[in-house]
Amino acid sequence: SYEIDPVAGTRRTLRAGTYPDCGGAVGPISPDGKRLLNYKGNRLNLLDLETGAMHSLENGLEEGNWSPDGRWIAASGSGRIVLIDAMNISQRRNLGRQSGFANQLEWAPDSKHLLLLKSAPWACGGQFESLEILDVESGKRSMIKSSHCAVSYPYIGWIDPESVR
């Protein structure tokens, strides 16, 4: 894959993912476009797309997602959620257990909250789940009452209330 500068007429080879020659990224790219989260060999890795340097974040973390402001990485695996400082990956905070079957973590546009699936198979008959909001600053969780047993795994996300009015 290439990036072409239409003004200068130059091209630059893009490095993406663990297999850059294949031309595709294999994980979420940071908001600044310089780093990529990649799951390989039972561990979540951070790949610098400019240098090709890869840093292991932790064994057992299976999924990660960048906050929209690029300051945080929310990662999950082995039933837990970890908040990692994107500028200093040794700085991290445990945000508790992930109660859903999926490790999917969706950031709010303001980078202050995460949307999680809350699994309650005994309450929902095993087919549906509920949604929970996690405040990353305080660690407080709140269930979205209107979502109780009404969410089908695995597709969750934020909707701008102004766009649906």
Short mmCIF file of C-alpha atoms in Angstrom, two decimals:
data_model
loop_
_atom_site.label_atom_id
_atom_site.label_comp_id
_atom_site.label_asym_id
_atom_site.label_seq_id
_atom_site.Cartn_x
_atom_site.Cartn_y
_atom_site.Cartn_z
CA SER A 1 0.00 0.00 0.00
CA TYR A 2 1.13 3.53 -0.74
CA GLU A 3 0.30 7.04 0.31
CA ILE A 4 0.45 9.44 -2.63
CA ASP A 5 1.00 13.18 -2.21
CA PRO A 6 -1.02 14.67 -5.09
CA VAL A 7 0.76 18.04 -4.89
CA ALA A 8 4.35 16.79 -4.88
CA GLY A 9 3.61 13.66 -6.90
CA THR A 10 5.58 11.52 -4.45
CA ARG A 11 4.65 8.22 -2.90
CA ARG A 12 5.47 6.67 0.44
CA THR A 13 5.18 2.97 1.31
CA LEU A 14 2.78 2.37 4.18
CA ARG A 15 3.72 -0.10 6.88
CA ALA A 16 0.72 -1.63 8.55
CA GLY A 17 0.24 -4.59 10.82
CA THR A 18 2.46 -7.52 11.61
CA TYR A 19 2.67 -8.37 7.90
CA PRO A 20 3.23 -4.98 6.24
CA ASP A 21 3.97 -6.51 2.84
CA CYS A 22 0.38 -7.75 2.75
CA GLY A 23 -0.82 -4.15 2.80
CA GLY A 24 -3.31 -4.42 5.64
CA ALA A 25 -3.50 -3.50 9.28
CA VAL A 26 -4.51 -6.22 11.70
CA GLY A 27 -5.73 -4.07 14.56
CA PRO A 28 -6.89 -0.63 15.63
CA ILE A 29 -4.66 2.26 14.53
CA SER A 30 -4.01 5.15 16.93
CA PRO A 31 -5.83 8.44 16.25
CA ASP A 32 -2.53 10.02 15.12
CA GLY A 33 -1.95 7.14 12.67
CA LYS A 34 1.48 6.28 14.10
CA ARG A 35 0.83 3.11 16.13
CA LEU A 36 -1.22 -0.03 15.85
CA LEU A 37 -2.61 -2.51 18.39
CA ASN A 38 -2.08 -6.10 17.34
CA TYR A 39 -2.97 -9.44 18.93
CA LYS A 40 -0.42 -12.14 18.25
CA GLY A 41 0.67 -15.20 20.17
CA ASN A 42 -1.69 -14.77 23.16
CA ARG A 43 -0.58 -11.19 23.77
CA LEU A 44 -1.56 -7.69 22.79
CA ASN A 45 1.25 -5.76 21.13
CA LEU A 46 1.86 -2.14 20.23
CA LEU A 47 3.49 -1.63 16.83
CA ASP A 48 5.18 1.65 15.87
CA LEU A 49 4.26 2.04 12.20
CA GLU A 50 7.15 4.40 11.46
CA THR A 51 9.99 2.34 12.96
CA GLY A 52 8.48 -1.16 12.93
CA ALA A 53 9.31 -1.60 16.65
CA MET A 54 6.87 -3.87 18.47
CA HIS A 55 6.29 -3.76 22.24
CA SER A 56 4.34 -6.41 24.10
CA LEU A 57 1.65 -4.95 26.31
CA GLU A 58 0.78 -8.09 28.24
CA ASN A 59 0.11 -11.81 27.92
CA GLY A 60 -3.56 -12.69 28.13
CA LEU A 61 -4.85 -9.39 26.79
CA GLU A 62 -6.80 -10.24 23.66
CA GLU A 63 -8.43 -7.02 22.53
CA GLY A 64 -7.53 -3.36 22.69
CA ASN A 65 -9.00 -0.07 21.59
CA TRP A 66 -7.65 3.48 21.45
CA SER A 67 -9.44 6.33 23.18
CA PRO A 68 -10.53 8.95 20.62
CA ASP A 69 -8.06 11.46 22.10
CA GLY A 70 -5.21 8.90 21.77
CA ARG A 71 -4.30 9.15 25.46
CA TRP A 72 -5.49 5.69 26.55
CA ILE A 73 -5.64 2.09 25.44
CA ALA A 74 -8.45 0.05 26.94
CA ALA A 75 -7.55 -3.63 26.78
CA SER A 76 -9.34 -6.77 27.86
CA GLY A 77 -8.68 -10.44 28.19
CA SER A 78 -8.89 -13.23 30.73
CA GLY A 79 -12.09 -11.61 32.01
CA ARG A 80 -10.53 -8.30 33.05
CA ILE A 81 -10.18 -4.76 31.74
CA VAL A 82 -6.94 -2.76 31.87
CA LEU A 83 -6.47 0.94 31.12
CA ILE A 84 -3.00 1.63 29.66
CA ASP A 85 -1.39 5.07 29.32
CA ALA A 86 -0.60 5.27 25.58
CA MET A 87 2.46 7.50 26.16
CA ASN A 88 3.93 5.36 28.95
CA ILE A 89 2.73 1.78 28.50
CA SER A 90 4.16 0.72 31.87
CA GLN A 91 1.52 2.94 33.53
CA ARG A 92 -1.75 1.05 33.79
CA ARG A 93 -4.82 0.65 35.93
CA ASN A 94 -7.03 -2.37 36.49
CA LEU A 95 -10.67 -1.45 35.78
CA GLY A 96 -12.12 -4.69 37.13
CA ARG A 97 -13.74 -7.71 35.57
CA GLN A 98 -15.32 -7.89 32.13
CA SER A 99 -18.70 -9.50 32.66
CA GLY A 100 -19.65 -10.00 29.03
CA PHE A 101 -18.68 -12.91 26.84
CA ALA A 102 -17.04 -10.54 24.37
CA ASN A 103 -13.91 -8.55 25.10
CA GLN A 104 -15.25 -5.67 23.04
CA LEU A 105 -14.66 -2.22 24.57
CA GLU A 106 -16.12 0.87 22.91
CA TRP A 107 -14.91 4.35 23.87
CA ALA A 108 -17.28 7.28 24.23
CA PRO A 109 -16.39 10.15 21.88
CA ASP A 110 -15.23 12.21 24.92
CA SER A 111 -12.66 9.52 25.96
CA LYS A 112 -14.13 9.47 29.49
CA HIS A 113 -16.31 6.36 29.35
CA LEU A 114 -16.30 2.83 28.00
CA LEU A 115 -19.34 0.92 26.80
CA LEU A 116 -19.33 -2.75 27.82
CA LEU A 117 -21.55 -5.77 27.39
CA LYS A 118 -22.88 -6.98 30.73
CA SER A 119 -23.60 -10.67 30.63
CA ALA A 120 -26.40 -12.07 32.74
CA PRO A 121 -27.32 -15.39 31.08
CA TRP A 122 -29.55 -16.43 33.99
CA ALA A 123 -31.56 -13.20 33.64
CA CYS A 124 -31.60 -12.91 29.86
CA GLY A 125 -32.04 -16.53 28.85
CA GLY A 126 -28.54 -16.74 27.33
CA GLN A 127 -29.49 -14.99 24.08
CA PHE A 128 -29.18 -11.32 24.87
CA GLU A 129 -27.10 -9.09 27.08
CA SER A 130 -27.25 -5.65 28.65
CA LEU A 131 -25.04 -2.56 28.35
CA GLU A 132 -22.94 -0.99 31.03
CA ILE A 133 -21.07 2.34 31.06
CA LEU A 134 -17.72 2.44 32.83
CA ASP A 135 -16.32 5.82 33.95
CA VAL A 136 -12.55 5.43 33.37
CA GLU A 137 -11.63 8.10 35.93
CA SER A 138 -13.60 6.72 38.88
CA GLY A 139 -14.04 3.09 37.78
CA LYS A 140 -17.77 3.39 38.53
CA ARG A 141 -20.12 1.28 36.41
CA SER A 142 -23.73 2.02 35.55
CA MET A 143 -26.09 -0.29 33.72
CA ILE A 144 -28.18 1.29 30.97
CA LYS A 145 -31.61 0.18 32.19
CA SER A 146 -33.27 0.40 28.78
CA SER A 147 -30.70 -2.09 27.43
CA HIS A 148 -31.53 -4.85 29.95
CA CYS A 149 -31.60 -8.15 28.03
CA ALA A 150 -32.05 -6.23 24.76
CA VAL A 151 -28.56 -6.31 23.19
CA SER A 152 -27.43 -8.95 20.74
CA TYR A 153 -23.74 -9.81 20.89
CA PRO A 154 -21.29 -8.60 19.53
CA TYR A 155 -22.20 -5.27 17.96
CA ILE A 156 -22.25 -2.31 20.31
CA GLY A 157 -21.37 1.36 19.88
CA TRP A 158 -22.18 4.94 20.78
CA ILE A 159 -24.82 7.02 19.04
CA ASP A 160 -24.84 10.81 19.05
CA PRO A 161 -28.27 11.71 20.50
CA GLU A 162 -28.42 14.77 18.26
CA SER A 163 -28.25 12.59 15.14
CA VAL A 164 -31.38 10.62 16.01
CA ARG A 165 -33.68 13.51 16.89
#
